[in-house]
Structures are given as structure tokens and as C-alpha cells.
């Protein structure tokens, strides 16, 4: 995705191994920015502060793609010196959903605030002297200087952001840290069982993801796990990657051990295995310090809080929304309800086609059977967000492209005819 966007902007993208810093041959060239994963896709947790300092010395900005759940235990990108932090909020209570939709997050250094997409809400005082919130800064969006738009914040993303936000409100920092610790603990127990059975775990420091080396046996291990109902990631002929989360069970650990041909005792390993997060990267500062993240711990308190927010909202059940909120205006509730079905919500995007046959068949039926606008031949899936799509022939007046997935996955886009004129009903 990065290479596709960069190509149209005339920006060169170089993919390099940064585990030992920026390679000398790349450092000799002019570098504008560095993007690094934290923790890495392989699961490795490394201290990226030296890399960030090296990039800054070369005049480059550093963006860190970070796992939100991991950041409840690990130092934040800001503390490590990063300029920008991005990622997905899927870890905060949002189903996998076959890869989306998931709301993305972006945090920047204060000096970049005016380039931040979306709207910044500031605290002010109203005419009666009470605390009030206002839009302190609204960046260019599609309806404002469209050719210079930097933002595409639509309701499809906001709804998922609300879900993740309410998950954080209900659990609070202590609850989220507990979930993260359990996730890491299961990964630690899994790794300890594999190591005890003679299987090599590649990285010594990790949060929830392991890369395991089994020379020449990777495909065999993946196939054996699949027979037991567990999907593992085939990295190459010699390596397998696997991850734990808050839903991982002891039976699943046993199934993975069996696939690798080893035995493990969860209780014994739990008592003996030590956590593997690097001591120097453990988080010590406070986060989620607003009172809202500690005031709604019971289900009833949470229910009442949500109701108070709903009563203050002007939504489609009260009147017409004049601008934005395309998801609520253009999609019926019966269309959105299937998103909650486990057949869709619990489906992993990397699941093999043979194990998602019914869902793929439904997607095919949706494409071929969906209503078509005049002059169009079929519906298609596209990775283009609205601003990019507008330059590909989707004029805001001839039609509207409605994305249903945020930056973390595939966007389903389709053409709609222009809004029909309003007519008086007899």
C-alpha cells in the first residue's frame, strides 16, 4: 500500500532491515522519513531509540507503527523519540472481521498538529462559564478545498473508533494492562513449551507473536495445526509465525505443541517461565488518565454512560444529518447487522481460501447481485480512499465513493448516483 501511494507522489520507497540501524548505503542517500514496526512483524521487541536518533541525525522524520495493546506494557513511541505513531485499534475489542473495518489511530508531535488529518477538539468555556468543547482546528477535508484535502474522516471509521474507545473506557488502564499481561503470558508459556521440546524460537524478546524455526518442516507443521483447528502463518520453508491474544485458550496451546511434535504442561511452564519483555523497554508513565477511564467499571454504570452520550447526540433517529455521516445515511440497519455475525466477525484475513469458502461465495454474490448505477457494469473492491478515488474519475457530483474500511485493510468502494432531488409527497 505504501509503495502504491508513494509511486503516484513520485516518492521512492526502500525496504531495508533496520534491526542493526539504517544501513550505510542508505544513510549516504537523502532520507526524508523512516517507518518502523514496534513490535516487529516477526514478533521481535527491540529498542528502536538508537534507530530514531540515527534517522533524526540524517534529517528524517520517524513514524512508528505500534500495537496499542503492546503499548500498555512497552514504552510509547513518543518516549522513544518518534515524530509520528500510527496503527490500528482492532486490539481494543473490535472483531477481526476478515481484515476490517478497523479504525486507525495517529498521534503526532505537537509541531505537526496542523498537518494532522481530522479535527482537533479543544476545551473552552461557554457563555455561562461552564466547561465546553469546541473544534479548535479542522484540517482540509473533501468539502473544504478538495484539491488540497488531507483528511477523509467518515462515519465508517468513527463507529469503529467509538467501539475501541468504549472498550478502553470500560476496562481502563488497569484492565487493558491485565489483558496485555495475559496475552504475553500465554505467548511466553507457548514459547517455553516449544523450547523445552527442542524447537527454536527465533527472538528472545517478544510480546504476543513468535517466529519459530523448524528447518524443512514449516509446511508440515502448519498443515498439522490446521487439522486441529489452528491457523499458523507459513513464513517460508523453514519458519512459522504464530500469535496469541486475549481469547487464546490452553487447549489451543496444546494443539500448537502437538503440531510441532512436542508436549507441554501449562501449569508447570507457567510457574517456571519468565516474561520476555526487555526490562529497559517496560512502560513506567501513566496513560488514559482522564476520569472517564476509571468511572464506569460496572456494566450498569457503562450502560448509563452510553445512554447519556446517545441522548446528547443528534443522529438519524432525530432528524436528517446534513453533512457527513454517510454510513448512517446511506446504509440501512439491516445491511450493517451482518457485520456482527461471527461468521464474518471472527474470520481472520489470512485464513486459507478453503476454510472461508462460504464467506467468499457470499462476497461473490454481493458483487454480482448488487444494484448497478446507470453506466456501470459491476461493483468492485478497491484500496483507494475517497480523496484518491476522486482523481480516478469518481467526481463528487457524478457519484460518491463510500469506503467501508479504514487504513488497516481493504476498502470496498462502489459508485452511487448523485443525490436525487427532493420531491414533495402528495
Tab-separated table of C-alpha atoms in Angstrom:
chain	number	residue	atom	x	y	z
A	1	UNK	CA	0.000	0.000	0.000
A	2	UNK	CA	2.832	2.390	0.868
A	3	UNK	CA	4.622	1.711	-2.409
A	4	UNK	CA	1.421	2.277	-4.396
A	5	UNK	CA	0.742	5.648	-2.758
A	6	UNK	CA	4.388	6.687	-2.963
A	7	UNK	CA	4.635	5.888	-6.666
A	8	UNK	CA	1.881	8.339	-7.600
A	9	UNK	CA	3.568	11.023	-5.469
A	10	UNK	CA	6.980	10.391	-7.002
A	11	UNK	CA	8.494	9.181	-3.728
A	12	UNK	CA	10.983	6.314	-3.697
A	13	UNK	CA	10.408	3.603	-1.077
A	14	UNK	CA	13.348	1.480	0.096
A	15	UNK	CA	12.641	-1.659	2.135
A	16	UNK	CA	15.550	-2.495	4.426
A	17	UNK	CA	16.436	-4.473	7.536
A	18	UNK	CA	16.696	-1.866	10.317
A	19	UNK	CA	17.399	-4.258	13.176
A	20	UNK	CA	21.016	-3.020	13.268
A	21	UNK	CA	20.206	0.570	12.342
A	22	UNK	CA	19.998	2.288	8.961
A	23	UNK	CA	22.385	0.535	6.522
A	24	UNK	CA	25.357	2.642	5.421
A	25	UNK	CA	24.447	2.570	1.717
A	26	UNK	CA	21.002	4.011	2.539
A	27	UNK	CA	22.310	6.516	5.087
A	28	UNK	CA	24.516	8.016	2.356
A	29	UNK	CA	21.425	8.968	0.377
A	30	UNK	CA	18.934	11.689	1.198
A	31	UNK	CA	16.300	10.214	3.543
A	32	UNK	CA	13.033	12.018	4.235
A	33	UNK	CA	11.339	9.532	6.526
A	34	UNK	CA	11.642	6.174	8.237
A	35	UNK	CA	8.766	3.809	9.051
A	36	UNK	CA	9.424	1.101	11.622
A	37	UNK	CA	7.181	-1.512	13.239
A	38	UNK	CA	7.044	-1.820	17.042
A	39	UNK	CA	6.882	-4.693	17.927
A	40	UNK	CA	8.107	-6.089	14.607
A	41	UNK	CA	6.000	-8.241	12.299
A	42	UNK	CA	8.143	-11.210	13.327
A	43	UNK	CA	7.225	-10.517	16.934
A	44	UNK	CA	10.619	-9.136	17.942
A	45	UNK	CA	10.628	-6.363	20.534
A	46	UNK	CA	13.732	-4.224	20.045
A	47	UNK	CA	14.877	-0.889	21.401
A	48	UNK	CA	14.263	1.439	18.453
A	49	UNK	CA	15.514	4.585	20.197
A	50	UNK	CA	19.031	4.389	18.636
A	51	UNK	CA	17.420	3.958	15.207
A	52	UNK	CA	15.217	7.013	15.776
A	53	UNK	CA	18.206	9.088	16.865
A	54	UNK	CA	20.158	7.979	13.801
A	55	UNK	CA	17.279	8.911	11.494
A	56	UNK	CA	16.928	12.337	13.115
A	57	UNK	CA	20.664	12.918	12.661
A	58	UNK	CA	20.136	12.282	8.942
A	59	UNK	CA	17.298	14.816	8.854
A	60	UNK	CA	14.476	12.268	8.560
A	61	UNK	CA	11.166	12.057	10.383
A	62	UNK	CA	10.330	8.756	12.063
A	63	UNK	CA	6.927	7.089	12.041
A	64	UNK	CA	6.347	4.111	14.329
A	65	UNK	CA	3.559	1.651	13.541
A	66	UNK	CA	2.769	0.403	17.031
A	67	UNK	CA	0.475	-2.197	18.592
A	68	UNK	CA	-1.874	-0.407	21.016
A	69	UNK	CA	-2.226	-3.384	23.336
A	70	UNK	CA	1.539	-3.844	23.484
A	71	UNK	CA	1.919	-0.162	24.375
A	72	UNK	CA	0.133	-0.774	27.671
A	73	UNK	CA	3.321	-2.614	28.705
A	74	UNK	CA	6.018	-1.121	26.451
A	75	UNK	CA	7.418	2.405	26.273
A	76	UNK	CA	5.451	4.642	23.940
A	77	UNK	CA	6.868	5.751	20.568
A	78	UNK	CA	6.828	9.331	21.854
A	79	UNK	CA	9.014	8.425	24.810
A	80	UNK	CA	11.435	6.761	22.398
A	81	UNK	CA	11.611	9.951	20.320
A	82	UNK	CA	9.319	9.172	17.379
A	83	UNK	CA	7.663	12.027	15.488
A	84	UNK	CA	4.525	10.118	14.488
A	85	UNK	CA	2.787	6.993	15.776
A	86	UNK	CA	0.182	5.110	13.739
A	87	UNK	CA	-1.617	1.803	13.895
A	88	UNK	CA	-4.945	0.050	14.195
A	89	UNK	CA	-7.324	-0.008	17.147
A	90	UNK	CA	-8.540	-3.532	16.363
A	91	UNK	CA	-6.910	-4.865	19.526
A	92	UNK	CA	-9.372	-2.843	21.598
A	93	UNK	CA	-12.445	-5.041	21.402
A	94	UNK	CA	-13.098	-4.928	17.654
A	95	UNK	CA	-13.642	-8.266	15.861
A	96	UNK	CA	-11.087	-9.352	13.279
A	97	UNK	CA	-13.801	-9.048	10.622
A	98	UNK	CA	-11.883	-10.659	7.758
A	99	UNK	CA	-9.415	-7.753	7.900
A	100	UNK	CA	-11.739	-4.845	8.590
A	101	UNK	CA	-13.239	-2.435	9.126
A	102	UNK	CA	-10.962	-1.240	11.894
A	103	UNK	CA	-10.339	2.341	12.939
A	104	UNK	CA	-6.788	3.557	12.631
A	105	UNK	CA	-5.096	5.903	15.075
A	106	UNK	CA	-2.487	8.600	14.549
A	107	UNK	CA	-0.556	10.598	17.127
A	108	UNK	CA	1.948	13.304	16.261
A	109	UNK	CA	4.398	15.662	17.889
A	110	UNK	CA	2.758	18.980	18.720
A	111	UNK	CA	4.651	20.796	15.960
A	112	UNK	CA	2.896	18.623	13.368
A	113	UNK	CA	-0.610	19.155	14.791
A	114	UNK	CA	-1.777	21.368	11.924
A	115	UNK	CA	-0.984	18.639	9.419
A	116	UNK	CA	-2.920	16.018	11.386
A	117	UNK	CA	-5.951	14.710	9.442
A	118	UNK	CA	-9.334	15.205	11.042
A	119	UNK	CA	-10.449	17.631	13.713
A	120	UNK	CA	-8.815	18.624	16.974
A	121	UNK	CA	-11.233	19.226	19.830
A	122	UNK	CA	-10.211	21.779	22.436
A	123	UNK	CA	-11.553	22.604	25.897
A	124	UNK	CA	-13.057	26.057	26.265
A	125	UNK	CA	-15.658	27.935	28.338
A	126	UNK	CA	-19.212	28.690	27.215
A	127	UNK	CA	-21.223	31.896	27.733
A	128	UNK	CA	-22.308	30.727	31.190
A	129	UNK	CA	-18.782	29.962	32.331
A	130	UNK	CA	-19.148	26.190	32.067
A	131	UNK	CA	-16.608	23.859	30.519
A	132	UNK	CA	-17.301	23.337	26.808
A	133	UNK	CA	-15.673	21.526	23.926
A	134	UNK	CA	-15.166	23.073	20.520
A	135	UNK	CA	-13.452	22.280	17.247
A	136	UNK	CA	-10.140	24.006	17.809
A	137	UNK	CA	-8.735	23.015	14.429
A	138	UNK	CA	-10.326	21.466	11.359
A	139	UNK	CA	-7.943	20.364	8.659
A	140	UNK	CA	-8.788	20.418	4.993
A	141	UNK	CA	-11.348	17.797	4.131
A	142	UNK	CA	-13.153	16.906	0.947
A	143	UNK	CA	-15.771	19.617	1.287
A	144	UNK	CA	-13.093	22.233	2.035
A	145	UNK	CA	-10.542	22.889	-0.721
A	146	UNK	CA	-10.998	19.435	-2.132
A	147	UNK	CA	-7.849	19.554	-4.246
A	148	UNK	CA	-5.774	20.076	-1.082
A	149	UNK	CA	-7.686	17.657	1.155
A	150	UNK	CA	-5.578	15.906	3.783
A	151	UNK	CA	-8.347	14.072	5.563
A	152	UNK	CA	-11.032	11.509	4.888
A	153	UNK	CA	-12.744	11.005	8.232
A	154	UNK	CA	-16.039	9.256	7.619
A	155	UNK	CA	-18.575	7.606	9.879
A	156	UNK	CA	-17.447	4.123	8.861
A	157	UNK	CA	-14.212	4.872	10.698
A	158	UNK	CA	-15.754	6.823	13.561
A	159	UNK	CA	-18.103	3.984	14.508
A	160	UNK	CA	-15.144	1.625	14.926
A	161	UNK	CA	-13.209	4.312	16.801
A	162	UNK	CA	-16.144	4.632	19.208
A	163	UNK	CA	-16.112	0.872	19.778
A	164	UNK	CA	-12.411	0.890	20.599
A	165	UNK	CA	-12.796	3.990	22.759
A	166	UNK	CA	-15.624	2.495	24.792
A	167	UNK	CA	-13.571	-0.675	25.246
A	168	UNK	CA	-10.847	1.483	26.811
A	169	UNK	CA	-13.417	3.360	28.930
A	170	UNK	CA	-14.842	0.129	30.337
A	171	UNK	CA	-11.534	-1.602	31.079
A	172	UNK	CA	-9.414	1.427	31.950
A	173	UNK	CA	-5.619	1.341	32.095
A	174	UNK	CA	-5.524	-1.400	34.730
A	175	UNK	CA	-7.873	-3.663	32.786
A	176	UNK	CA	-6.063	-3.150	29.497
A	177	UNK	CA	-2.732	-3.856	31.159
A	178	UNK	CA	-4.196	-7.051	32.615
A	179	UNK	CA	-5.358	-8.162	29.165
A	180	UNK	CA	-1.921	-7.427	27.736
A	181	UNK	CA	-0.181	-9.332	30.506
A	182	UNK	CA	-2.384	-12.375	29.965
A	183	UNK	CA	-1.719	-12.232	26.213
A	184	UNK	CA	2.033	-12.010	26.765
A	185	UNK	CA	1.914	-14.733	29.401
A	186	UNK	CA	0.287	-17.201	27.025
A	187	UNK	CA	2.902	-16.394	24.372
A	188	UNK	CA	5.639	-16.956	26.970
A	189	UNK	CA	4.204	-20.318	28.020
A	190	UNK	CA	3.835	-21.344	24.380
A	191	UNK	CA	7.445	-20.414	23.632
A	192	UNK	CA	8.713	-22.194	26.766
A	193	UNK	CA	6.950	-25.402	25.752
A	194	UNK	CA	8.403	-25.250	22.252
A	195	UNK	CA	11.909	-24.551	23.552
A	196	UNK	CA	11.661	-27.410	26.051
A	197	UNK	CA	10.768	-29.703	23.162
A	198	UNK	CA	13.836	-28.718	21.158
A	199	UNK	CA	12.145	-26.212	18.830
A	200	UNK	CA	13.995	-22.937	18.207
A	201	UNK	CA	12.177	-19.688	18.969
A	202	UNK	CA	13.963	-17.066	16.864
A	203	UNK	CA	13.603	-13.971	19.055
A	204	UNK	CA	14.295	-13.717	22.762
A	205	UNK	CA	12.136	-10.622	23.301
A	206	UNK	CA	8.518	-10.588	22.122
A	207	UNK	CA	5.034	-9.519	23.164
A	208	UNK	CA	2.436	-11.819	21.613
A	209	UNK	CA	3.965	-13.118	18.364
A	210	UNK	CA	6.564	-15.852	17.937
A	211	UNK	CA	8.662	-16.793	14.939
A	212	UNK	CA	9.738	-20.421	15.175
A	213	UNK	CA	12.417	-22.153	13.093
A	214	UNK	CA	11.781	-25.760	12.001
A	215	UNK	CA	14.168	-26.436	9.081
A	216	UNK	CA	12.305	-28.048	6.184
A	217	UNK	CA	9.193	-28.757	8.296
A	218	UNK	CA	7.281	-25.475	8.227
A	219	UNK	CA	4.587	-26.565	5.758
A	220	UNK	CA	4.127	-29.836	7.626
A	221	UNK	CA	3.657	-28.044	10.958
A	222	UNK	CA	1.156	-25.568	9.502
A	223	UNK	CA	-0.856	-28.402	7.946
A	224	UNK	CA	-0.891	-30.376	11.210
A	225	UNK	CA	-2.097	-27.350	13.178
A	226	UNK	CA	-4.801	-26.688	10.600
A	227	UNK	CA	-6.141	-30.196	11.101
A	228	UNK	CA	-6.525	-29.334	14.791
A	229	UNK	CA	-8.393	-26.119	14.012
A	230	UNK	CA	-5.491	-23.664	14.486
A	231	UNK	CA	-4.200	-21.415	11.716
A	232	UNK	CA	-0.453	-20.687	11.730
A	233	UNK	CA	1.406	-18.387	9.363
A	234	UNK	CA	3.825	-20.024	6.920
A	235	UNK	CA	6.756	-17.594	6.713
A	236	UNK	CA	8.935	-19.758	4.467
A	237	UNK	CA	10.031	-23.371	4.162
A	238	UNK	CA	11.848	-23.188	7.498
A	239	UNK	CA	9.902	-20.732	9.653
A	240	UNK	CA	6.422	-20.490	11.135
A	241	UNK	CA	4.861	-17.479	12.833
A	242	UNK	CA	2.091	-17.637	15.434
A	243	UNK	CA	0.382	-15.173	17.760
A	244	UNK	CA	-1.666	-15.196	20.957
A	245	UNK	CA	-4.369	-12.797	22.096
A	246	UNK	CA	-6.805	-12.451	24.981
A	247	UNK	CA	-9.009	-15.235	23.550
A	248	UNK	CA	-6.223	-17.854	23.410
A	249	UNK	CA	-7.008	-20.983	25.439
A	250	UNK	CA	-4.940	-23.758	26.985
A	251	UNK	CA	-6.385	-26.240	24.524
A	252	UNK	CA	-5.090	-24.123	21.675
A	253	UNK	CA	-1.615	-24.079	23.210
A	254	UNK	CA	-1.734	-27.859	23.422
A	255	UNK	CA	-2.862	-28.091	19.790
A	256	UNK	CA	0.095	-25.976	18.658
A	257	UNK	CA	2.552	-28.035	20.675
A	258	UNK	CA	1.122	-31.200	19.123
A	259	UNK	CA	1.557	-29.746	15.623
A	260	UNK	CA	5.252	-29.170	16.372
A	261	UNK	CA	5.557	-32.665	17.849
A	262	UNK	CA	6.207	-31.606	21.446
A	263	UNK	CA	4.386	-31.959	24.756
A	264	UNK	CA	3.847	-29.246	27.332
A	265	UNK	CA	2.373	-28.810	30.798
A	266	UNK	CA	0.769	-25.354	31.065
A	267	UNK	CA	0.805	-25.282	34.872
A	268	UNK	CA	4.448	-26.308	35.158
A	269	UNK	CA	5.598	-23.951	32.430
A	270	UNK	CA	3.604	-21.059	33.888
A	271	UNK	CA	5.420	-21.488	37.199
A	272	UNK	CA	8.865	-21.704	35.635
A	273	UNK	CA	8.849	-19.423	32.570
A	274	UNK	CA	9.814	-15.764	32.959
A	275	UNK	CA	8.367	-12.906	30.943
A	276	UNK	CA	10.483	-11.923	27.957
A	277	UNK	CA	9.780	-8.223	27.518
A	278	UNK	CA	13.083	-6.281	27.714
A	279	UNK	CA	13.434	-4.608	31.123
A	280	UNK	CA	14.613	-1.340	29.583
A	281	UNK	CA	11.506	-1.043	27.397
A	282	UNK	CA	8.863	-1.523	30.087
A	283	UNK	CA	6.445	1.387	30.376
A	284	UNK	CA	6.505	3.400	33.574
A	285	UNK	CA	4.479	6.537	32.715
A	286	UNK	CA	0.717	6.883	33.173
A	287	UNK	CA	-1.786	6.711	30.326
A	288	UNK	CA	-5.577	7.043	29.980
A	289	UNK	CA	-5.507	9.467	32.895
A	290	UNK	CA	-8.850	11.177	32.206
A	291	UNK	CA	-11.501	10.342	34.850
A	292	UNK	CA	-13.743	8.751	32.209
A	293	UNK	CA	-11.339	5.794	32.076
A	294	UNK	CA	-11.937	4.885	35.715
A	295	UNK	CA	-15.526	5.948	36.454
A	296	UNK	CA	-17.503	3.262	34.604
A	297	UNK	CA	-16.432	-0.136	35.851
A	298	UNK	CA	-19.757	-1.940	36.234
A	299	UNK	CA	-21.981	-2.947	33.346
A	300	UNK	CA	-24.785	-0.745	34.675
A	301	UNK	CA	-22.525	2.310	35.010
A	302	UNK	CA	-21.253	1.764	31.487
A	303	UNK	CA	-24.787	1.383	30.156
A	304	UNK	CA	-25.869	4.658	31.742
A	305	UNK	CA	-22.798	6.470	30.409
A	306	UNK	CA	-23.512	5.291	26.877
A	307	UNK	CA	-27.140	6.341	27.231
A	308	UNK	CA	-26.140	9.849	28.350
A	309	UNK	CA	-23.894	10.184	25.314
A	310	UNK	CA	-26.642	8.954	22.994
A	311	UNK	CA	-29.106	11.475	24.444
A	312	UNK	CA	-26.718	14.307	23.589
A	313	UNK	CA	-26.195	13.129	20.022
A	314	UNK	CA	-28.094	14.394	17.011
A	315	UNK	CA	-28.496	11.246	14.968
A	316	UNK	CA	-30.633	9.883	12.174
A	317	UNK	CA	-33.351	8.830	14.639
A	318	UNK	CA	-33.898	12.517	15.454
A	319	UNK	CA	-33.542	14.185	12.077
A	320	UNK	CA	-31.572	14.477	8.881
A	321	UNK	CA	-27.789	14.773	9.120
A	322	UNK	CA	-26.834	17.496	6.640
A	323	UNK	CA	-23.137	16.730	6.140
A	324	UNK	CA	-21.053	13.636	6.577
A	325	UNK	CA	-22.212	10.511	8.432
A	326	UNK	CA	-22.503	8.750	5.102
A	327	UNK	CA	-22.626	5.331	6.733
A	328	UNK	CA	-25.710	6.228	8.729
A	329	UNK	CA	-27.468	7.947	5.837
A	330	UNK	CA	-26.725	5.501	3.034
A	331	UNK	CA	-26.776	2.110	4.761
A	332	UNK	CA	-29.821	0.552	6.365
A	333	UNK	CA	-29.513	-1.124	9.758
A	334	UNK	CA	-30.364	-4.472	8.177
A	335	UNK	CA	-27.362	-4.041	5.875
A	336	UNK	CA	-24.967	-3.397	8.746
A	337	UNK	CA	-26.278	-6.081	11.078
A	338	UNK	CA	-24.429	-8.989	9.356
A	339	UNK	CA	-21.135	-7.388	10.394
A	340	UNK	CA	-21.870	-8.661	13.917
A	341	UNK	CA	-22.254	-12.274	12.776
A	342	UNK	CA	-19.353	-14.467	13.997
A	343	UNK	CA	-19.092	-15.986	10.510
A	344	UNK	CA	-17.784	-12.582	9.413
A	345	UNK	CA	-16.536	-11.021	12.644
A	346	UNK	CA	-14.296	-13.889	13.754
A	347	UNK	CA	-12.799	-14.580	10.337
A	348	UNK	CA	-9.053	-13.899	10.069
A	349	UNK	CA	-7.907	-12.132	6.873
A	350	UNK	CA	-5.054	-14.617	6.384
A	351	UNK	CA	-7.290	-17.663	6.654
A	352	UNK	CA	-6.841	-20.069	3.754
A	353	UNK	CA	-9.451	-19.813	0.968
A	354	UNK	CA	-10.520	-23.416	1.535
A	355	UNK	CA	-11.511	-22.524	5.108
A	356	UNK	CA	-13.520	-19.420	4.177
A	357	UNK	CA	-15.374	-20.797	1.182
A	358	UNK	CA	-18.849	-19.743	2.317
A	359	UNK	CA	-17.784	-16.171	3.038
A	360	UNK	CA	-16.009	-15.880	-0.304
A	361	UNK	CA	-19.138	-17.179	-2.003
A	362	UNK	CA	-21.208	-14.534	-0.210
A	363	UNK	CA	-18.792	-11.808	-1.325
A	364	UNK	CA	-19.037	-13.034	-4.899
A	365	UNK	CA	-22.823	-12.989	-4.746
A	366	UNK	CA	-22.777	-9.490	-3.293
A	367	UNK	CA	-20.612	-8.227	-6.132
A	368	UNK	CA	-22.542	-9.867	-8.926
A	369	UNK	CA	-26.006	-9.219	-7.490
A	370	UNK	CA	-25.642	-5.672	-6.180
A	371	UNK	CA	-27.717	-2.922	-7.810
A	372	UNK	CA	-25.823	-1.059	-10.509
A	373	UNK	CA	-25.903	2.611	-11.269
A	374	UNK	CA	-26.583	3.686	-14.850
A	375	UNK	CA	-23.459	3.378	-16.941
A	376	UNK	CA	-21.663	0.993	-14.577
A	377	UNK	CA	-21.016	-2.687	-15.225
A	378	UNK	CA	-20.289	-4.143	-11.805
A	379	UNK	CA	-19.208	-3.430	-8.256
A	380	UNK	CA	-15.526	-3.750	-7.477
A	381	UNK	CA	-13.226	-3.751	-4.440
A	382	UNK	CA	-10.610	-1.047	-4.346
A	383	UNK	CA	-7.849	0.092	-1.999
A	384	UNK	CA	-8.493	3.717	-2.917
A	385	UNK	CA	-9.821	6.011	-0.194
A	386	UNK	CA	-12.119	8.838	-1.198
A	387	UNK	CA	-9.507	11.557	-1.880
A	388	UNK	CA	-7.500	9.215	-4.116
A	389	UNK	CA	-10.618	7.869	-5.811
A	390	UNK	CA	-11.753	11.377	-6.669
A	391	UNK	CA	-8.803	11.717	-9.008
A	392	UNK	CA	-9.675	8.442	-10.700
A	393	UNK	CA	-12.948	9.586	-12.228
A	394	UNK	CA	-15.263	9.415	-9.198
A	395	UNK	CA	-16.423	13.012	-9.291
A	396	UNK	CA	-18.198	14.236	-6.150
A	397	UNK	CA	-21.021	15.407	-8.393
A	398	UNK	CA	-21.306	12.414	-10.726
A	399	UNK	CA	-21.053	9.883	-7.922
A	400	UNK	CA	-19.702	9.233	-4.459
A	401	UNK	CA	-17.201	6.593	-3.396
A	402	UNK	CA	-18.119	5.257	0.039
A	403	UNK	CA	-15.264	3.442	1.825
A	404	UNK	CA	-16.199	0.803	4.383
A	405	UNK	CA	-12.715	0.021	5.669
A	406	UNK	CA	-10.062	2.261	7.176
A	407	UNK	CA	-6.329	2.333	6.628
A	408	UNK	CA	-5.821	-1.145	8.040
A	409	UNK	CA	-7.485	-3.186	5.317
A	410	UNK	CA	-9.254	-3.495	2.003
A	411	UNK	CA	-11.738	-0.789	1.131
A	412	UNK	CA	-14.953	-1.853	-0.523
A	413	UNK	CA	-15.898	1.018	-2.804
A	414	UNK	CA	-18.797	1.468	-5.158
A	415	UNK	CA	-20.289	4.171	-7.301
A	416	UNK	CA	-23.552	5.798	-6.311
A	417	UNK	CA	-25.568	8.169	-8.483
A	418	UNK	CA	-25.802	11.792	-7.442
A	419	UNK	CA	-28.372	12.587	-4.782
A	420	UNK	CA	-31.882	12.653	-6.219
A	421	UNK	CA	-33.771	15.972	-5.932
A	422	UNK	CA	-36.229	16.172	-3.051
A	423	UNK	CA	-39.895	15.973	-4.041
A	424	UNK	CA	-42.957	16.939	-2.058
A	425	UNK	CA	-45.029	13.888	-1.118
A	426	UNK	CA	-48.718	14.324	-2.055
